[in-house]
Amino acid sequence: MQLNRLIFPDGTKIEAFSQTQRQILVNQNTAPLTANHVVGSTGQPFIQLSQNSMTIATNGATDLVGAQIEMPIQQATLDQNGITADNTFVAMLSPDRQTWMVMEGIKSVNTTDSTVRMIKLNALDGEYMAIGRQTVETSNVLSPFGQDPQQSIQVNGSGVQEVEFQDGFRMTIRASQPMTINTDVVNGISSSMLVDGGTSVNNFRYLVRTNLAAVQPSLNQMAAVMQLPINANRVMQTAQRMGAGPNDMIQLGIEQRGVLQNPGGATGNLSPARHKRQDNTTDPATPTDATPTDATPTDATPTDATATDATATDTTTIQDPNQGSSNSGNAAATKLLLAPTFTPITSRTVLDQQAGRIAATVAQLDGEYIVTMSI
C-alpha cells in the first residue's frame, strides 16, 4: 500500500494507508467549541492552541491503516500560557458536539518539529483541534482528597469536565452554575446506614461537597457520572463473608446518602422582615419612645454624628441572620446534613472491567457514596 499524505498551509498533516480507494474532504471551523469542555483526561484548565478546528469527512473510510493527524504547536504560545509540550493533545469533538475527547493512549508529541499527533486511527471522520493543559503534572493529573479550600476543584458551569482522585475515584460533571468541589474519604460504615439488604464492599465512604451544598437543587441543573473504583480482593472477601458459592451470581451497585432537604419541615417565608423607612417629622425637642428592639432607622447627617455623644447603652446592633461570620463568601454550610441511611442509585449502573470502576449517573453531587454487593 502507498502512504497518503495531505499537508495544509498551517502545517497540519493527515497521513493514512487505505485498503480501498476513498475520498476525503477537509474544512476549517472558525468558531469551534471552547477548550474547557474536555473528557478523557483529568486536570484543568485546558486552552485552545489551534486558531481553528479541522473537520474531516470521508465516504465511509473505516478501514484505514495507521492513520494519524498531526497539528503544529507554537512554542511561544506554550511559553506564554505556561504549558509544556507533554501537556498538548489533539482532541476530537464528541458525536453530540458537547465536549472534546482526549485519548491519552493514542497521543504522540514531537518536540523537535513542535507537533502533536493523534495516531493509530482506523477512521478519520470528525472534528479535531489542538489543545493544551495548564498543569505542572503530565499524563494522569490526580486531585487529592481533603476539605481544604486549596484542594477544591473548580467547575466552570458549562460544558463537561472530568476530575479523578488519587485512588481512581472519578467524576464526569456537566453543570449549569460555576461551583467548587471537595472530596474526602470517611472511615467506617454503620450497619444502620444500610437498609436495603446490601453489604458495603469497603469500610469507608466518599464524601463529596460542593459550595452550593444542594441547598437549592433547582439552582444548578447538573448531570454527573460517578465512577467508583473496585478492589477485586475486597469484592472476593466480601462475597465469601456473605456465603457466596463458586457458581453464585453477585450484583454490585452504588448507593448515595444525600443531603436532607428542609429536615425541620419549616414553611413560609424564611427571609428577614423588611422595615419601611419612615420620615423623621417629629420635633427634635420632643422625646420619642424607643425600645432596644426598635430597628427603624432615623435620618442622620455627618454633622449629627459629631454633635451627639453615643454610649454603648444607646446603640442597638441588629445583625442579619442570613449573613455568615468569617466565611461569608461561601453561602453553603461547611458540614452537610445527610440522610441517615444510604439509598441505591436508581439510574443504570455500568461496570467498566478494563478501568476497574463501577459507574452511575446522579443529579446532585453532594453526599456520600459507597459500593455495595448483594447475592
mmCIF file of C-alpha atoms in Angstrom:
data_model
loop_
_atom_site.group_PDB
_atom_site.id
_atom_site.type_symbol
_atom_site.label_atom_id
_atom_site.label_comp_id
_atom_site.label_asym_id
_atom_site.label_seq_id
_atom_site.Cartn_x
_atom_site.Cartn_y
_atom_site.Cartn_z
ATOM 1 C CA MET A 1 0.000 0.000 0.000
ATOM 2 C CA GLN A 2 1.064 3.577 -0.600
ATOM 3 C CA LEU A 3 1.104 6.197 2.138
ATOM 4 C CA ASN A 4 -1.373 9.004 1.566
ATOM 5 C CA ARG A 5 -0.162 12.320 2.972
ATOM 6 C CA LEU A 6 -2.028 15.652 2.981
ATOM 7 C CA ILE A 7 -0.173 18.810 4.085
ATOM 8 C CA PHE A 8 -2.035 22.079 4.691
ATOM 9 C CA PRO A 9 -0.756 25.691 4.760
ATOM 10 C CA ASP A 10 -0.865 25.934 8.585
ATOM 11 C CA GLY A 11 1.359 22.858 8.928
ATOM 12 C CA THR A 12 -1.400 20.355 9.702
ATOM 13 C CA LYS A 13 -0.847 16.904 8.210
ATOM 14 C CA ILE A 14 -3.051 13.893 7.597
ATOM 15 C CA GLU A 15 -1.451 10.534 6.833
ATOM 16 C CA ALA A 16 -3.004 7.118 6.238
ATOM 17 C CA PHE A 17 -2.736 3.842 4.411
ATOM 18 C CA SER A 18 -6.015 2.724 2.865
ATOM 19 C CA GLN A 19 -7.148 -0.755 1.875
ATOM 20 C CA THR A 20 -9.610 0.689 -0.658
ATOM 21 C CA GLN A 21 -9.814 3.886 -2.672
ATOM 22 C CA ARG A 22 -11.564 6.607 -0.698
ATOM 23 C CA GLN A 23 -12.364 10.313 -0.865
ATOM 24 C CA ILE A 24 -11.632 12.884 1.818
ATOM 25 C CA LEU A 25 -12.940 16.426 2.370
ATOM 26 C CA VAL A 26 -11.203 18.755 4.853
ATOM 27 C CA ASN A 27 -12.538 22.103 6.115
ATOM 28 C CA GLN A 28 -11.870 24.580 8.918
ATOM 29 C CA ASN A 29 -14.263 25.686 11.647
ATOM 30 C CA THR A 30 -13.520 29.268 12.696
ATOM 31 C CA ALA A 31 -15.825 29.099 15.745
ATOM 32 C CA PRO A 32 -15.160 25.766 17.442
ATOM 33 C CA LEU A 33 -16.392 24.646 20.857
ATOM 34 C CA THR A 34 -14.233 26.187 23.590
ATOM 35 C CA ALA A 35 -11.468 24.061 25.069
ATOM 36 C CA ASN A 36 -12.777 23.999 28.643
ATOM 37 C CA HIS A 37 -15.147 21.160 27.677
ATOM 38 C CA VAL A 38 -12.826 18.135 27.889
ATOM 39 C CA VAL A 39 -13.301 14.469 28.770
ATOM 40 C CA GLY A 40 -10.815 11.614 28.664
ATOM 41 C CA SER A 41 -8.094 13.429 30.589
ATOM 42 C CA THR A 42 -8.191 14.973 34.038
ATOM 43 C CA GLY A 43 -6.667 18.205 35.267
ATOM 44 C CA GLN A 44 -7.550 21.778 34.426
ATOM 45 C CA PRO A 45 -7.675 24.226 32.814
ATOM 46 C CA PHE A 46 -7.447 23.399 29.093
ATOM 47 C CA ILE A 47 -6.953 26.113 26.480
ATOM 48 C CA GLN A 48 -7.175 26.178 22.688
ATOM 49 C CA LEU A 49 -3.857 26.036 20.814
ATOM 50 C CA SER A 50 -5.168 25.885 17.234
ATOM 51 C CA GLN A 51 -6.586 29.038 15.747
ATOM 52 C CA ASN A 52 -9.339 26.964 14.099
ATOM 53 C CA SER A 53 -10.550 23.408 14.352
ATOM 54 C CA MET A 54 -10.365 20.993 11.422
ATOM 55 C CA THR A 55 -13.272 18.902 10.144
ATOM 56 C CA ILE A 56 -12.669 15.726 8.115
ATOM 57 C CA ALA A 57 -15.290 13.844 6.118
ATOM 58 C CA THR A 58 -14.755 10.690 4.057
ATOM 59 C CA ASN A 59 -17.026 8.416 2.078
ATOM 60 C CA GLY A 60 -17.111 5.689 4.722
ATOM 61 C CA ALA A 61 -13.364 5.203 5.242
ATOM 62 C CA THR A 62 -13.448 2.956 8.301
ATOM 63 C CA ASP A 63 -10.737 0.512 7.196
ATOM 64 C CA LEU A 64 -7.701 2.798 7.223
ATOM 65 C CA VAL A 65 -4.327 1.518 8.395
ATOM 66 C CA GLY A 66 -2.048 3.585 10.646
ATOM 67 C CA ALA A 67 -3.889 6.849 10.073
ATOM 68 C CA GLN A 68 -2.757 9.884 12.047
ATOM 69 C CA ILE A 69 -3.499 13.591 12.410
ATOM 70 C CA GLU A 70 -0.620 15.957 13.104
ATOM 71 C CA MET A 71 -1.068 19.562 14.264
ATOM 72 C CA PRO A 72 1.596 22.220 14.850
ATOM 73 C CA ILE A 73 2.083 23.835 18.254
ATOM 74 C CA GLN A 74 3.756 27.204 18.644
ATOM 75 C CA GLN A 75 6.412 27.268 21.354
ATOM 76 C CA ALA A 76 5.736 30.948 22.006
ATOM 77 C CA THR A 77 2.085 30.132 22.743
ATOM 78 C CA LEU A 78 3.097 27.340 25.105
ATOM 79 C CA ASP A 79 5.536 29.601 26.968
ATOM 80 C CA GLN A 80 3.000 32.408 27.220
ATOM 81 C CA ASN A 81 0.392 30.112 28.800
ATOM 82 C CA GLY A 82 2.760 28.022 30.918
ATOM 83 C CA ILE A 83 2.123 24.773 29.028
ATOM 84 C CA THR A 84 4.692 22.034 28.485
ATOM 85 C CA ALA A 85 4.791 20.053 25.265
ATOM 86 C CA ASP A 86 3.812 16.881 27.142
ATOM 87 C CA ASN A 87 0.531 18.556 28.083
ATOM 88 C CA THR A 88 -0.600 19.133 24.489
ATOM 89 C CA PHE A 89 -3.214 16.983 22.769
ATOM 90 C CA VAL A 90 -5.130 16.557 19.547
ATOM 91 C CA ALA A 91 -8.732 16.433 20.765
ATOM 92 C CA MET A 92 -11.703 15.084 18.850
ATOM 93 C CA LEU A 93 -15.188 16.547 19.135
ATOM 94 C CA SER A 94 -17.702 14.112 20.608
ATOM 95 C CA PRO A 95 -20.570 12.843 18.433
ATOM 96 C CA ASP A 96 -23.068 15.020 20.347
ATOM 97 C CA ARG A 97 -20.768 18.032 19.796
ATOM 98 C CA GLN A 98 -20.790 18.874 23.511
ATOM 99 C CA THR A 99 -17.208 18.146 24.528
ATOM 100 C CA TRP A 100 -13.668 17.500 23.286
ATOM 101 C CA MET A 101 -12.413 13.937 23.736
ATOM 102 C CA VAL A 102 -8.762 13.333 24.645
ATOM 103 C CA MET A 103 -7.301 9.839 24.219
ATOM 104 C CA GLU A 104 -4.029 9.538 26.113
ATOM 105 C CA GLY A 105 -3.170 6.134 24.638
ATOM 106 C CA ILE A 106 -3.037 7.372 21.037
ATOM 107 C CA LYS A 107 -1.233 10.673 21.614
ATOM 108 C CA SER A 108 2.274 11.442 20.389
ATOM 109 C CA VAL A 109 4.325 14.630 20.787
ATOM 110 C CA ASN A 110 7.398 15.554 18.738
ATOM 111 C CA THR A 111 9.322 18.374 20.414
ATOM 112 C CA THR A 112 11.844 18.585 17.541
ATOM 113 C CA ASP A 113 9.324 19.809 14.958
ATOM 114 C CA SER A 114 6.817 21.144 17.562
ATOM 115 C CA THR A 115 3.889 18.958 16.609
ATOM 116 C CA VAL A 116 1.305 16.881 18.444
ATOM 117 C CA ARG A 117 -0.379 13.846 16.865
ATOM 118 C CA MET A 118 -3.342 11.546 17.252
ATOM 119 C CA ILE A 119 -2.113 8.179 15.994
ATOM 120 C CA LYS A 120 -3.224 4.551 15.413
ATOM 121 C CA LEU A 121 -6.513 5.554 13.794
ATOM 122 C CA ASN A 122 -8.737 3.368 11.610
ATOM 123 C CA ALA A 123 -11.078 6.228 10.660
ATOM 124 C CA LEU A 124 -10.660 9.985 10.292
ATOM 125 C CA ASP A 125 -14.199 11.396 10.142
ATOM 126 C CA GLY A 126 -14.733 14.070 12.793
ATOM 127 C CA GLU A 127 -13.632 17.473 14.060
ATOM 128 C CA TYR A 128 -10.193 17.968 15.611
ATOM 129 C CA MET A 129 -8.333 20.705 17.460
ATOM 130 C CA ALA A 130 -5.021 21.086 19.306
ATOM 131 C CA ILE A 131 -5.452 21.923 22.997
ATOM 132 C CA GLY A 132 -3.113 22.348 25.958
ATOM 133 C CA ARG A 133 -3.424 21.740 29.700
ATOM 134 C CA GLN A 134 -2.037 24.298 32.152
ATOM 135 C CA THR A 135 -0.779 21.877 34.805
ATOM 136 C CA VAL A 136 2.641 21.025 36.163
ATOM 137 C CA GLU A 137 1.860 17.301 36.094
ATOM 138 C CA THR A 138 1.762 15.338 32.858
ATOM 139 C CA SER A 139 -0.256 12.280 31.830
ATOM 140 C CA ASN A 140 -2.819 11.490 34.558
ATOM 141 C CA VAL A 141 -3.417 14.509 36.795
ATOM 142 C CA LEU A 142 -4.918 13.320 40.092
ATOM 143 C CA SER A 143 -6.610 15.501 42.683
ATOM 144 C CA PRO A 144 -6.027 14.970 46.426
ATOM 145 C CA PHE A 145 -8.699 14.139 48.969
ATOM 146 C CA GLY A 146 -9.478 16.792 51.555
ATOM 147 C CA GLN A 147 -11.838 19.596 52.540
ATOM 148 C CA ASP A 148 -9.250 22.366 52.488
ATOM 149 C CA PRO A 149 -10.168 25.251 50.129
ATOM 150 C CA GLN A 150 -6.796 24.851 48.410
ATOM 151 C CA GLN A 151 -7.845 21.312 47.424
ATOM 152 C CA SER A 152 -11.086 22.475 45.775
ATOM 153 C CA ILE A 153 -11.847 21.567 42.180
ATOM 154 C CA GLN A 154 -13.137 24.437 40.040
ATOM 155 C CA VAL A 155 -16.121 23.685 37.780
ATOM 156 C CA ASN A 156 -16.779 26.294 35.113
ATOM 157 C CA GLY A 157 -20.523 25.843 34.918
ATOM 158 C CA SER A 158 -20.664 24.990 31.225
ATOM 159 C CA GLY A 159 -19.644 22.022 29.154
ATOM 160 C CA VAL A 160 -18.291 18.768 30.550
ATOM 161 C CA GLN A 161 -15.344 18.410 32.929
ATOM 162 C CA GLU A 162 -13.672 15.386 34.474
ATOM 163 C CA VAL A 163 -11.776 15.026 37.729
ATOM 164 C CA GLU A 164 -10.012 11.959 39.112
ATOM 165 C CA PHE A 165 -8.737 11.452 42.651
ATOM 166 C CA GLN A 166 -5.722 9.604 43.921
ATOM 167 C CA ASP A 167 -7.405 6.194 44.295
ATOM 168 C CA GLY A 168 -9.168 6.285 40.903
ATOM 169 C CA PHE A 169 -12.484 7.781 42.060
ATOM 170 C CA ARG A 170 -13.605 9.795 39.043
ATOM 171 C CA MET A 171 -16.411 12.235 38.268
ATOM 172 C CA THR A 172 -17.650 13.482 34.907
ATOM 173 C CA ILE A 173 -19.635 16.668 35.509
ATOM 174 C CA ARG A 174 -21.880 18.901 33.451
ATOM 175 C CA ALA A 175 -23.242 21.830 35.488
ATOM 176 C CA SER A 176 -25.168 24.994 34.715
ATOM 177 C CA GLN A 177 -23.596 27.046 37.522
ATOM 178 C CA PRO A 178 -19.942 27.589 38.496
ATOM 179 C CA MET A 179 -19.025 25.760 41.674
ATOM 180 C CA THR A 180 -16.192 24.197 43.664
ATOM 181 C CA ILE A 181 -15.942 20.567 44.739
ATOM 182 C CA ASN A 182 -14.128 18.947 47.646
ATOM 183 C CA THR A 183 -13.974 15.180 48.124
ATOM 184 C CA ASP A 184 -12.796 13.253 51.155
ATOM 185 C CA VAL A 185 -12.770 9.656 52.413
ATOM 186 C CA VAL A 186 -14.549 8.929 55.703
ATOM 187 C CA ASN A 187 -13.709 5.720 57.542
ATOM 188 C CA GLY A 188 -16.401 3.430 58.905
ATOM 189 C CA ILE A 189 -19.869 2.346 57.773
ATOM 190 C CA SER A 190 -22.511 1.520 60.366
ATOM 191 C CA SER A 191 -24.933 -1.339 59.716
ATOM 192 C CA SER A 192 -27.772 1.067 60.499
ATOM 193 C CA MET A 193 -26.854 3.058 57.378
ATOM 194 C CA LEU A 194 -27.717 0.087 55.116
ATOM 195 C CA VAL A 195 -31.401 -0.789 54.992
ATOM 196 C CA ASP A 196 -31.900 -2.392 51.568
ATOM 197 C CA GLY A 197 -30.200 -5.701 52.335
ATOM 198 C CA GLY A 198 -26.928 -4.942 50.546
ATOM 199 C CA THR A 199 -23.451 -5.133 52.029
ATOM 200 C CA SER A 200 -20.784 -2.485 51.616
ATOM 201 C CA VAL A 201 -17.693 -3.731 49.829
ATOM 202 C CA ASN A 202 -15.418 -1.225 51.577
ATOM 203 C CA ASN A 203 -15.366 0.195 55.085
ATOM 204 C CA PHE A 204 -15.220 3.840 54.033
ATOM 205 C CA ARG A 205 -17.378 6.422 52.301
ATOM 206 C CA TYR A 206 -16.624 9.009 49.641
ATOM 207 C CA LEU A 207 -17.833 12.404 50.895
ATOM 208 C CA VAL A 208 -18.466 14.911 48.101
ATOM 209 C CA ARG A 209 -19.286 18.511 48.992
ATOM 210 C CA THR A 210 -19.823 21.494 46.718
ATOM 211 C CA ASN A 211 -20.053 25.131 47.741
ATOM 212 C CA LEU A 212 -23.736 25.004 46.711
ATOM 213 C CA ALA A 213 -24.295 22.096 49.139
ATOM 214 C CA ALA A 214 -27.514 21.066 47.333
ATOM 215 C CA VAL A 215 -29.449 23.654 49.365
ATOM 216 C CA GLN A 216 -31.273 24.745 46.193
ATOM 217 C CA PRO A 217 -31.373 21.762 43.807
ATOM 218 C CA SER A 218 -33.189 23.771 41.130
ATOM 219 C CA LEU A 219 -30.448 26.404 41.057
ATOM 220 C CA ASN A 220 -27.826 24.155 39.483
ATOM 221 C CA GLN A 221 -29.105 21.825 36.786
ATOM 222 C CA MET A 222 -26.378 19.223 36.561
ATOM 223 C CA ALA A 223 -25.693 15.697 35.486
ATOM 224 C CA ALA A 224 -22.716 13.785 36.815
ATOM 225 C CA VAL A 225 -21.354 10.300 36.276
ATOM 226 C CA MET A 226 -19.823 8.913 39.467
ATOM 227 C CA GLN A 227 -17.173 6.261 38.805
ATOM 228 C CA LEU A 228 -16.148 4.393 41.942
ATOM 229 C CA PRO A 229 -13.060 2.133 41.811
ATOM 230 C CA ILE A 230 -13.427 -1.554 42.649
ATOM 231 C CA ASN A 231 -10.883 -3.507 44.656
ATOM 232 C CA ALA A 232 -11.105 -7.080 43.328
ATOM 233 C CA ASN A 233 -9.656 -8.534 46.543
ATOM 234 C CA ARG A 234 -12.271 -6.749 48.663
ATOM 235 C CA VAL A 235 -15.023 -7.990 46.344
ATOM 236 C CA MET A 236 -13.853 -11.597 46.760
ATOM 237 C CA GLN A 237 -13.556 -11.268 50.535
ATOM 238 C CA THR A 238 -16.996 -9.672 50.846
ATOM 239 C CA ALA A 239 -18.575 -12.381 48.694
ATOM 240 C CA GLN A 240 -17.030 -15.095 50.880
ATOM 241 C CA ARG A 241 -18.310 -13.425 54.057
ATOM 242 C CA MET A 242 -21.788 -13.299 52.529
ATOM 243 C CA GLY A 243 -21.615 -17.047 51.845
ATOM 244 C CA ALA A 244 -21.480 -16.846 48.047
ATOM 245 C CA GLY A 245 -20.642 -20.084 46.325
ATOM 246 C CA PRO A 246 -18.450 -20.630 43.245
ATOM 247 C CA ASN A 247 -21.467 -20.567 40.921
ATOM 248 C CA ASP A 248 -23.442 -17.801 42.636
ATOM 249 C CA MET A 249 -24.086 -14.527 40.869
ATOM 250 C CA ILE A 250 -23.257 -11.329 42.739
ATOM 251 C CA GLN A 251 -24.593 -7.858 41.982
ATOM 252 C CA LEU A 252 -22.630 -4.669 42.520
ATOM 253 C CA GLY A 253 -24.221 -1.258 42.911
ATOM 254 C CA ILE A 254 -23.690 2.306 44.094
ATOM 255 C CA GLU A 255 -25.611 3.841 46.961
ATOM 256 C CA GLN A 256 -25.793 7.504 47.969
ATOM 257 C CA ARG A 257 -26.521 9.223 51.257
ATOM 258 C CA GLY A 258 -27.939 12.507 50.023
ATOM 259 C CA VAL A 259 -28.500 15.892 51.595
ATOM 260 C CA LEU A 260 -31.733 16.301 53.548
ATOM 261 C CA GLN A 261 -33.993 18.949 52.055
ATOM 262 C CA ASN A 262 -35.711 21.055 54.739
ATOM 263 C CA PRO A 263 -35.237 18.462 57.524
ATOM 264 C CA GLY A 264 -37.149 20.544 60.094
ATOM 265 C CA GLY A 265 -40.219 20.953 57.889
ATOM 266 C CA ALA A 266 -40.165 24.736 58.066
ATOM 267 C CA THR A 267 -42.676 26.585 55.908
ATOM 268 C CA GLY A 268 -43.373 30.155 54.958
ATOM 269 C CA ASN A 269 -41.034 32.999 54.116
ATOM 270 C CA LEU A 270 -37.651 32.449 55.715
ATOM 271 C CA SER A 271 -36.276 35.827 54.615
ATOM 272 C CA PRO A 272 -35.743 38.513 57.289
ATOM 273 C CA ALA A 273 -38.551 41.029 57.622
ATOM 274 C CA ARG A 274 -38.080 44.265 55.754
ATOM 275 C CA HIS A 275 -38.549 47.529 57.647
ATOM 276 C CA LYS A 276 -40.110 50.511 55.979
ATOM 277 C CA ARG A 277 -38.127 53.685 56.273
ATOM 278 C CA GLN A 278 -40.100 56.464 57.925
ATOM 279 C CA ASP A 279 -39.570 60.183 57.700
ATOM 280 C CA ASN A 280 -38.386 61.852 60.885
ATOM 281 C CA THR A 281 -41.093 64.532 61.150
ATOM 282 C CA THR A 282 -41.245 64.794 64.928
ATOM 283 C CA ASP A 283 -39.963 67.750 66.850
ATOM 284 C CA PRO A 284 -36.337 67.139 67.929
ATOM 285 C CA ALA A 285 -37.168 68.632 71.309
ATOM 286 C CA THR A 286 -39.973 66.171 71.887
ATOM 287 C CA PRO A 287 -38.767 62.859 73.330
ATOM 288 C CA THR A 288 -39.836 59.747 71.487
ATOM 289 C CA ASP A 289 -40.492 56.286 72.866
ATOM 290 C CA ALA A 290 -37.875 53.773 71.904
ATOM 291 C CA THR A 291 -37.062 50.278 72.939
ATOM 292 C CA PRO A 292 -33.857 48.280 72.334
ATOM 293 C CA THR A 293 -35.719 46.229 69.745
ATOM 294 C CA ASP A 294 -36.739 49.227 67.621
ATOM 295 C CA ALA A 295 -34.951 48.702 64.302
ATOM 296 C CA THR A 296 -36.493 51.661 62.432
ATOM 297 C CA PRO A 297 -33.631 53.757 61.048
ATOM 298 C CA THR A 298 -33.596 57.523 61.564
ATOM 299 C CA ASP A 299 -32.285 60.203 59.267
ATOM 300 C CA ALA A 300 -28.845 61.426 60.180
ATOM 301 C CA THR A 301 -26.188 63.631 58.664
ATOM 302 C CA PRO A 302 -22.451 63.639 59.259
ATOM 303 C CA THR A 303 -22.844 66.752 61.474
ATOM 304 C CA ASP A 304 -25.417 64.952 63.636
ATOM 305 C CA ALA A 305 -22.906 62.253 64.467
ATOM 306 C CA THR A 306 -20.413 64.767 65.836
ATOM 307 C CA ALA A 307 -22.977 66.689 67.797
ATOM 308 C CA THR A 308 -24.306 63.755 69.801
ATOM 309 C CA ASP A 309 -22.444 61.691 72.352
ATOM 310 C CA ALA A 310 -23.127 57.974 71.869
ATOM 311 C CA THR A 311 -22.742 55.340 74.543
ATOM 312 C CA ALA A 312 -22.872 51.574 74.446
ATOM 313 C CA THR A 313 -26.336 51.562 76.027
ATOM 314 C CA ASP A 314 -27.740 53.952 73.423
ATOM 315 C CA THR A 315 -26.871 51.790 70.429
ATOM 316 C CA THR A 316 -28.571 48.553 69.418
ATOM 317 C CA THR A 317 -26.899 46.383 66.766
ATOM 318 C CA ILE A 318 -29.168 44.213 64.646
ATOM 319 C CA GLN A 319 -27.425 41.509 62.603
ATOM 320 C CA ASP A 320 -28.900 39.960 59.502
ATOM 321 C CA PRO A 321 -29.368 36.249 60.336
ATOM 322 C CA ASN A 322 -28.513 35.338 56.739
ATOM 323 C CA GLN A 323 -25.046 36.825 56.997
ATOM 324 C CA GLY A 324 -22.222 34.446 57.735
ATOM 325 C CA SER A 325 -19.363 35.147 60.067
ATOM 326 C CA SER A 326 -15.824 34.796 58.783
ATOM 327 C CA ASN A 327 -16.903 32.559 55.868
ATOM 328 C CA SER A 328 -19.350 34.996 54.312
ATOM 329 C CA GLY A 329 -18.029 34.283 50.818
ATOM 330 C CA ASN A 330 -19.419 30.742 50.879
ATOM 331 C CA ALA A 331 -23.172 30.603 51.321
ATOM 332 C CA ALA A 332 -23.261 26.870 51.965
ATOM 333 C CA ALA A 333 -22.742 25.142 55.267
ATOM 334 C CA THR A 334 -19.338 23.656 55.931
ATOM 335 C CA LYS A 335 -20.912 20.390 57.095
ATOM 336 C CA LEU A 336 -23.666 18.648 55.177
ATOM 337 C CA LEU A 337 -26.816 17.410 56.916
ATOM 338 C CA LEU A 338 -27.154 13.986 55.329
ATOM 339 C CA ALA A 339 -29.894 11.389 55.281
ATOM 340 C CA PRO A 340 -29.490 8.721 57.977
ATOM 341 C CA THR A 341 -29.329 5.834 55.504
ATOM 342 C CA PHE A 342 -27.921 5.068 52.066
ATOM 343 C CA THR A 343 -30.268 4.726 49.102
ATOM 344 C CA PRO A 344 -29.467 2.767 45.908
ATOM 345 C CA ILE A 345 -28.967 4.978 42.866
ATOM 346 C CA THR A 346 -31.825 4.201 40.510
ATOM 347 C CA SER A 347 -30.049 5.105 37.279
ATOM 348 C CA ARG A 348 -28.429 2.415 35.146
ATOM 349 C CA THR A 349 -25.200 1.081 36.647
ATOM 350 C CA VAL A 350 -22.312 0.189 34.348
ATOM 351 C CA LEU A 351 -19.324 -1.989 35.202
ATOM 352 C CA ASP A 352 -16.084 -0.978 33.466
ATOM 353 C CA GLN A 353 -13.915 -4.050 33.854
ATOM 354 C CA GLN A 354 -10.967 -2.575 31.983
ATOM 355 C CA ALA A 355 -10.738 0.514 34.207
ATOM 356 C CA GLY A 356 -11.856 -1.362 37.330
ATOM 357 C CA ARG A 357 -14.728 1.012 38.093
ATOM 358 C CA ILE A 358 -18.485 0.943 38.554
ATOM 359 C CA ALA A 359 -20.387 3.983 37.297
ATOM 360 C CA ALA A 360 -23.826 5.546 37.641
ATOM 361 C CA THR A 361 -25.431 8.910 36.897
ATOM 362 C CA VAL A 362 -26.623 11.275 39.644
ATOM 363 C CA ALA A 363 -28.464 14.601 39.537
ATOM 364 C CA GLN A 364 -26.741 16.119 42.594
ATOM 365 C CA LEU A 365 -23.145 15.602 43.689
ATOM 366 C CA ASP A 366 -23.384 16.421 47.394
ATOM 367 C CA GLY A 367 -23.456 13.454 49.738
ATOM 368 C CA GLU A 368 -21.678 10.197 50.483
ATOM 369 C CA TYR A 369 -21.150 7.235 48.137
ATOM 370 C CA ILE A 370 -20.341 3.566 48.671
ATOM 371 C CA VAL A 371 -20.074 0.401 46.571
ATOM 372 C CA THR A 372 -22.478 -2.325 47.677
ATOM 373 C CA MET A 373 -22.887 -6.023 46.929
ATOM 374 C CA SER A 374 -25.864 -8.364 47.007
ATOM 375 C CA ILE A 375 -26.388 -12.001 46.085
#
